[in-house]
């Protein structure tokens, strides 16, 4: 089930197929392909995140696990001029997001494999529909790789299905991120939680 999260699926053999989807109130003519997350359209969790998350802030934005690009594209559409990075372990996802950004004229988007991202780069806003089904250990590793890279004053919004451990993830994040981060349930919709992670100055003990 989670095969696409671990396979690079390099661009050789990529067969794009058309995908029409509504993003930011307009019909977008994009491309998708097999071997990526939710290749047939916008999945329910991502739709909840795009509807419930507040407007992105800052000039450096991140989408963890970009797939064919719906979150990355929406961040760029909502925050013109900001630099938006879509990361994914799947090379096919990287290429599809790149093509979709170009097709609708979004030149502020870049894409990268996680290991190719400058380790010193921080982010003002992070959005993600993280790959819950990869298992807790892998999920926790992904989140602890990227969430500590929130800039001071920055915020992250994660959408997680309630019956796949959303409520237990909140205290785990709070404990492991530490006192400089505040973690809360931000919204609930259609069986999903949107979790907010904010980074502020370290609190005195």
mmCIF file of C-alpha atoms in Angstrom:
data_model
loop_
_atom_site.group_PDB
_atom_site.id
_atom_site.type_symbol
_atom_site.label_atom_id
_atom_site.label_comp_id
_atom_site.label_asym_id
_atom_site.label_seq_id
_atom_site.Cartn_x
_atom_site.Cartn_y
_atom_site.Cartn_z
ATOM 1 C CA UNK A 1 0.000 0.000 0.000
ATOM 2 C CA UNK A 2 2.807 2.428 0.825
ATOM 3 C CA UNK A 3 5.072 1.326 -2.027
ATOM 4 C CA UNK A 4 5.076 4.748 -3.671
ATOM 5 C CA UNK A 5 6.579 6.337 -0.555
ATOM 6 C CA UNK A 6 9.732 4.258 -0.794
ATOM 7 C CA UNK A 7 10.289 3.834 -4.537
ATOM 8 C CA UNK A 8 12.182 6.465 -6.468
ATOM 9 C CA UNK A 9 10.291 5.729 -9.716
ATOM 10 C CA UNK A 10 12.762 7.745 -11.745
ATOM 11 C CA UNK A 11 11.478 9.707 -14.705
ATOM 12 C CA UNK A 12 12.361 6.985 -17.210
ATOM 13 C CA UNK A 13 9.093 5.318 -18.053
ATOM 14 C CA UNK A 14 7.009 8.191 -16.667
ATOM 15 C CA UNK A 15 3.760 8.312 -18.636
ATOM 16 C CA UNK A 16 1.891 11.492 -17.670
ATOM 17 C CA UNK A 17 -1.853 11.526 -18.064
ATOM 18 C CA UNK A 18 -4.159 14.530 -17.899
ATOM 19 C CA UNK A 19 -5.790 15.546 -14.638
ATOM 20 C CA UNK A 20 -8.321 18.346 -14.276
ATOM 21 C CA UNK A 21 -8.789 19.587 -10.722
ATOM 22 C CA UNK A 22 -10.066 22.718 -9.024
ATOM 23 C CA UNK A 23 -7.455 24.609 -7.015
ATOM 24 C CA UNK A 24 -8.023 28.071 -5.582
ATOM 25 C CA UNK A 25 -11.361 28.465 -7.292
ATOM 26 C CA UNK A 26 -10.147 27.726 -10.813
ATOM 27 C CA UNK A 27 -10.082 24.615 -12.950
ATOM 28 C CA UNK A 28 -6.459 23.539 -13.499
ATOM 29 C CA UNK A 29 -5.346 21.264 -16.302
ATOM 30 C CA UNK A 30 -2.439 19.288 -14.864
ATOM 31 C CA UNK A 31 -0.750 15.916 -15.271
ATOM 32 C CA UNK A 32 -0.496 12.889 -13.004
ATOM 33 C CA UNK A 33 0.900 9.368 -13.335
ATOM 34 C CA UNK A 34 0.935 5.973 -11.691
ATOM 35 C CA UNK A 35 3.292 5.349 -8.791
ATOM 36 C CA UNK A 36 2.495 8.541 -6.855
ATOM 37 C CA UNK A 37 0.101 9.308 -4.016
ATOM 38 C CA UNK A 38 -3.561 9.779 -5.028
ATOM 39 C CA UNK A 39 -2.900 9.794 -8.792
ATOM 40 C CA UNK A 40 -6.569 10.109 -9.753
ATOM 41 C CA UNK A 41 -7.210 13.441 -8.066
ATOM 42 C CA UNK A 42 -7.387 15.397 -4.843
ATOM 43 C CA UNK A 43 -7.631 13.019 -1.875
ATOM 44 C CA UNK A 44 -9.975 13.745 1.039
ATOM 45 C CA UNK A 45 -7.258 14.620 3.539
ATOM 46 C CA UNK A 46 -5.539 17.121 1.260
ATOM 47 C CA UNK A 47 -8.905 18.685 0.447
ATOM 48 C CA UNK A 48 -9.522 19.170 4.187
ATOM 49 C CA UNK A 49 -6.100 20.754 4.682
ATOM 50 C CA UNK A 50 -6.548 23.164 1.767
ATOM 51 C CA UNK A 51 -9.959 24.178 3.088
ATOM 52 C CA UNK A 52 -9.147 24.478 6.800
ATOM 53 C CA UNK A 53 -5.558 25.778 7.040
ATOM 54 C CA UNK A 54 -5.140 29.527 7.504
ATOM 55 C CA UNK A 55 -3.424 31.634 4.873
ATOM 56 C CA UNK A 56 0.278 30.778 4.585
ATOM 57 C CA UNK A 57 2.681 33.382 5.927
ATOM 58 C CA UNK A 58 6.279 34.301 5.261
ATOM 59 C CA UNK A 59 8.592 33.979 2.297
ATOM 60 C CA UNK A 60 9.817 30.377 2.585
ATOM 61 C CA UNK A 61 7.140 27.691 2.396
ATOM 62 C CA UNK A 62 7.383 23.893 2.422
ATOM 63 C CA UNK A 63 5.174 20.990 1.369
ATOM 64 C CA UNK A 64 6.327 17.662 2.854
ATOM 65 C CA UNK A 65 5.445 14.870 0.424
ATOM 66 C CA UNK A 66 4.365 16.823 -2.634
ATOM 67 C CA UNK A 67 2.941 13.995 -4.770
ATOM 68 C CA UNK A 68 1.724 15.495 -8.051
ATOM 69 C CA UNK A 69 1.680 18.894 -6.368
ATOM 70 C CA UNK A 70 -1.732 20.046 -5.042
ATOM 71 C CA UNK A 71 -0.417 21.479 -1.767
ATOM 72 C CA UNK A 72 2.720 22.952 -3.328
ATOM 73 C CA UNK A 73 0.692 24.615 -6.075
ATOM 74 C CA UNK A 74 -1.871 25.978 -3.619
ATOM 75 C CA UNK A 75 0.818 27.475 -1.386
ATOM 76 C CA UNK A 76 2.277 29.285 -4.396
ATOM 77 C CA UNK A 77 -1.133 30.480 -5.579
ATOM 78 C CA UNK A 78 -2.005 31.805 -2.124
ATOM 79 C CA UNK A 79 1.350 33.400 -1.421
ATOM 80 C CA UNK A 80 2.597 35.014 -4.656
ATOM 81 C CA UNK A 81 6.256 35.943 -4.475
ATOM 82 C CA UNK A 82 7.115 33.473 -1.711
ATOM 83 C CA UNK A 83 9.545 30.654 -2.437
ATOM 84 C CA UNK A 84 7.736 27.319 -2.227
ATOM 85 C CA UNK A 85 9.563 23.997 -1.941
ATOM 86 C CA UNK A 86 7.919 20.644 -2.584
ATOM 87 C CA UNK A 87 9.882 17.656 -1.271
ATOM 88 C CA UNK A 88 9.228 13.978 -1.888
ATOM 89 C CA UNK A 89 11.210 10.735 -1.796
ATOM 90 C CA UNK A 90 9.609 9.818 -5.120
ATOM 91 C CA UNK A 91 11.430 11.200 -8.171
ATOM 92 C CA UNK A 92 8.262 10.823 -10.224
ATOM 93 C CA UNK A 93 6.417 13.129 -7.798
ATOM 94 C CA UNK A 94 9.205 15.689 -8.078
ATOM 95 C CA UNK A 95 8.903 15.731 -11.865
ATOM 96 C CA UNK A 96 5.106 15.903 -11.908
ATOM 97 C CA UNK A 97 5.036 18.804 -9.457
ATOM 98 C CA UNK A 98 7.665 20.612 -11.525
ATOM 99 C CA UNK A 99 5.655 20.123 -14.715
ATOM 100 C CA UNK A 100 2.401 21.203 -13.085
ATOM 101 C CA UNK A 101 3.952 24.354 -11.654
ATOM 102 C CA UNK A 102 5.317 25.267 -15.082
ATOM 103 C CA UNK A 103 2.001 24.539 -16.797
ATOM 104 C CA UNK A 104 0.152 27.152 -14.733
ATOM 105 C CA UNK A 105 2.974 29.673 -14.722
ATOM 106 C CA UNK A 106 4.180 29.334 -11.136
ATOM 107 C CA UNK A 107 7.875 30.215 -11.226
ATOM 108 C CA UNK A 108 8.369 30.474 -7.444
ATOM 109 C CA UNK A 109 8.186 26.702 -6.939
ATOM 110 C CA UNK A 110 11.169 24.388 -6.618
ATOM 111 C CA UNK A 111 11.187 20.648 -5.980
ATOM 112 C CA UNK A 112 13.771 18.371 -4.421
ATOM 113 C CA UNK A 113 14.479 15.013 -2.890
ATOM 114 C CA UNK A 114 14.861 15.393 0.903
ATOM 115 C CA UNK A 115 18.607 14.744 0.882
ATOM 116 C CA UNK A 116 19.133 17.493 -1.697
ATOM 117 C CA UNK A 117 17.654 20.287 0.435
ATOM 118 C CA UNK A 118 20.118 22.731 2.019
ATOM 119 C CA UNK A 119 20.241 21.640 5.684
ATOM 120 C CA UNK A 120 20.416 25.267 6.784
ATOM 121 C CA UNK A 121 17.163 26.259 5.100
ATOM 122 C CA UNK A 122 14.257 27.123 7.410
ATOM 123 C CA UNK A 123 10.590 27.607 6.619
ATOM 124 C CA UNK A 124 7.964 30.132 7.706
ATOM 125 C CA UNK A 125 5.035 27.877 6.781
ATOM 126 C CA UNK A 126 4.894 24.099 6.396
ATOM 127 C CA UNK A 127 1.868 22.212 5.093
ATOM 128 C CA UNK A 128 1.646 18.456 4.757
ATOM 129 C CA UNK A 129 -0.617 15.483 4.329
ATOM 130 C CA UNK A 130 2.023 13.163 5.781
ATOM 131 C CA UNK A 131 2.230 9.464 4.838
ATOM 132 C CA UNK A 132 0.618 7.966 7.922
ATOM 133 C CA UNK A 133 0.484 4.428 6.532
ATOM 134 C CA UNK A 134 4.268 4.091 6.364
ATOM 135 C CA UNK A 135 4.198 3.297 10.090
ATOM 136 C CA UNK A 136 4.938 5.308 13.204
ATOM 137 C CA UNK A 137 8.720 5.054 13.112
ATOM 138 C CA UNK A 138 9.018 6.333 9.553
ATOM 139 C CA UNK A 139 6.356 8.980 10.091
ATOM 140 C CA UNK A 140 8.033 10.245 13.251
ATOM 141 C CA UNK A 141 11.373 10.398 11.451
ATOM 142 C CA UNK A 142 9.841 12.456 8.625
ATOM 143 C CA UNK A 143 8.169 14.900 10.999
ATOM 144 C CA UNK A 144 11.241 15.300 13.198
ATOM 145 C CA UNK A 145 13.352 15.942 10.121
ATOM 146 C CA UNK A 146 11.249 18.886 8.918
ATOM 147 C CA UNK A 147 9.237 20.426 11.762
ATOM 148 C CA UNK A 148 12.337 21.557 13.723
ATOM 149 C CA UNK A 149 13.180 23.607 10.627
ATOM 150 C CA UNK A 150 10.281 25.977 11.217
ATOM 151 C CA UNK A 151 11.566 29.515 11.602
ATOM 152 C CA UNK A 152 10.829 31.325 14.876
ATOM 153 C CA UNK A 153 7.254 32.542 14.577
ATOM 154 C CA UNK A 154 6.539 29.999 11.858
ATOM 155 C CA UNK A 155 3.715 27.476 11.784
ATOM 156 C CA UNK A 156 2.967 24.077 10.303
ATOM 157 C CA UNK A 157 -0.371 22.460 9.487
ATOM 158 C CA UNK A 158 -0.656 18.687 9.145
ATOM 159 C CA UNK A 159 -3.781 16.767 8.166
ATOM 160 C CA UNK A 160 -4.155 13.327 9.762
ATOM 161 C CA UNK A 161 -7.105 10.934 9.757
ATOM 162 C CA UNK A 162 -8.647 10.600 13.219
ATOM 163 C CA UNK A 163 -8.754 6.807 13.156
ATOM 164 C CA UNK A 164 -5.093 6.629 12.123
ATOM 165 C CA UNK A 165 -3.730 8.192 15.277
ATOM 166 C CA UNK A 166 -4.192 11.945 14.893
ATOM 167 C CA UNK A 167 -5.026 12.514 18.557
ATOM 168 C CA UNK A 168 -2.063 10.531 19.868
ATOM 169 C CA UNK A 169 0.277 12.314 17.457
ATOM 170 C CA UNK A 170 -0.409 15.688 19.079
ATOM 171 C CA UNK A 171 1.112 14.912 22.516
ATOM 172 C CA UNK A 172 3.950 12.968 20.847
ATOM 173 C CA UNK A 173 4.891 16.012 18.780
ATOM 174 C CA UNK A 174 4.622 18.314 21.784
ATOM 175 C CA UNK A 175 6.934 16.091 23.831
ATOM 176 C CA UNK A 176 9.523 15.520 21.115
ATOM 177 C CA UNK A 177 9.649 19.034 19.643
ATOM 178 C CA UNK A 178 10.133 20.615 23.051
ATOM 179 C CA UNK A 179 9.104 23.798 24.839
ATOM 180 C CA UNK A 180 9.828 26.103 21.908
ATOM 181 C CA UNK A 181 6.933 24.552 19.983
ATOM 182 C CA UNK A 182 3.184 24.612 20.682
ATOM 183 C CA UNK A 183 1.094 21.791 19.213
ATOM 184 C CA UNK A 184 -2.702 21.901 19.057
ATOM 185 C CA UNK A 185 -5.690 20.485 17.236
ATOM 186 C CA UNK A 186 -6.592 23.307 14.865
ATOM 187 C CA UNK A 187 -9.643 21.901 13.052
ATOM 188 C CA UNK A 188 -11.725 18.760 12.585
ATOM 189 C CA UNK A 189 -13.512 17.877 9.356
ATOM 190 C CA UNK A 190 -14.816 14.730 7.642
ATOM 191 C CA UNK A 191 -12.901 12.337 9.890
ATOM 192 C CA UNK A 192 -9.638 14.291 9.766
ATOM 193 C CA UNK A 193 -7.760 16.471 12.223
ATOM 194 C CA UNK A 194 -5.691 19.455 11.166
ATOM 195 C CA UNK A 195 -2.802 19.748 13.616
ATOM 196 C CA UNK A 196 -1.098 23.098 14.163
ATOM 197 C CA UNK A 197 2.553 23.339 15.184
ATOM 198 C CA UNK A 198 3.829 26.813 16.051
ATOM 199 C CA UNK A 199 7.380 27.772 16.875
ATOM 200 C CA UNK A 200 8.002 30.621 19.283
ATOM 201 C CA UNK A 201 10.757 31.714 21.636
ATOM 202 C CA UNK A 202 11.797 29.000 24.100
ATOM 203 C CA UNK A 203 9.748 29.136 27.278
ATOM 204 C CA UNK A 204 11.449 29.582 30.617
ATOM 205 C CA UNK A 205 11.099 26.589 32.911
#
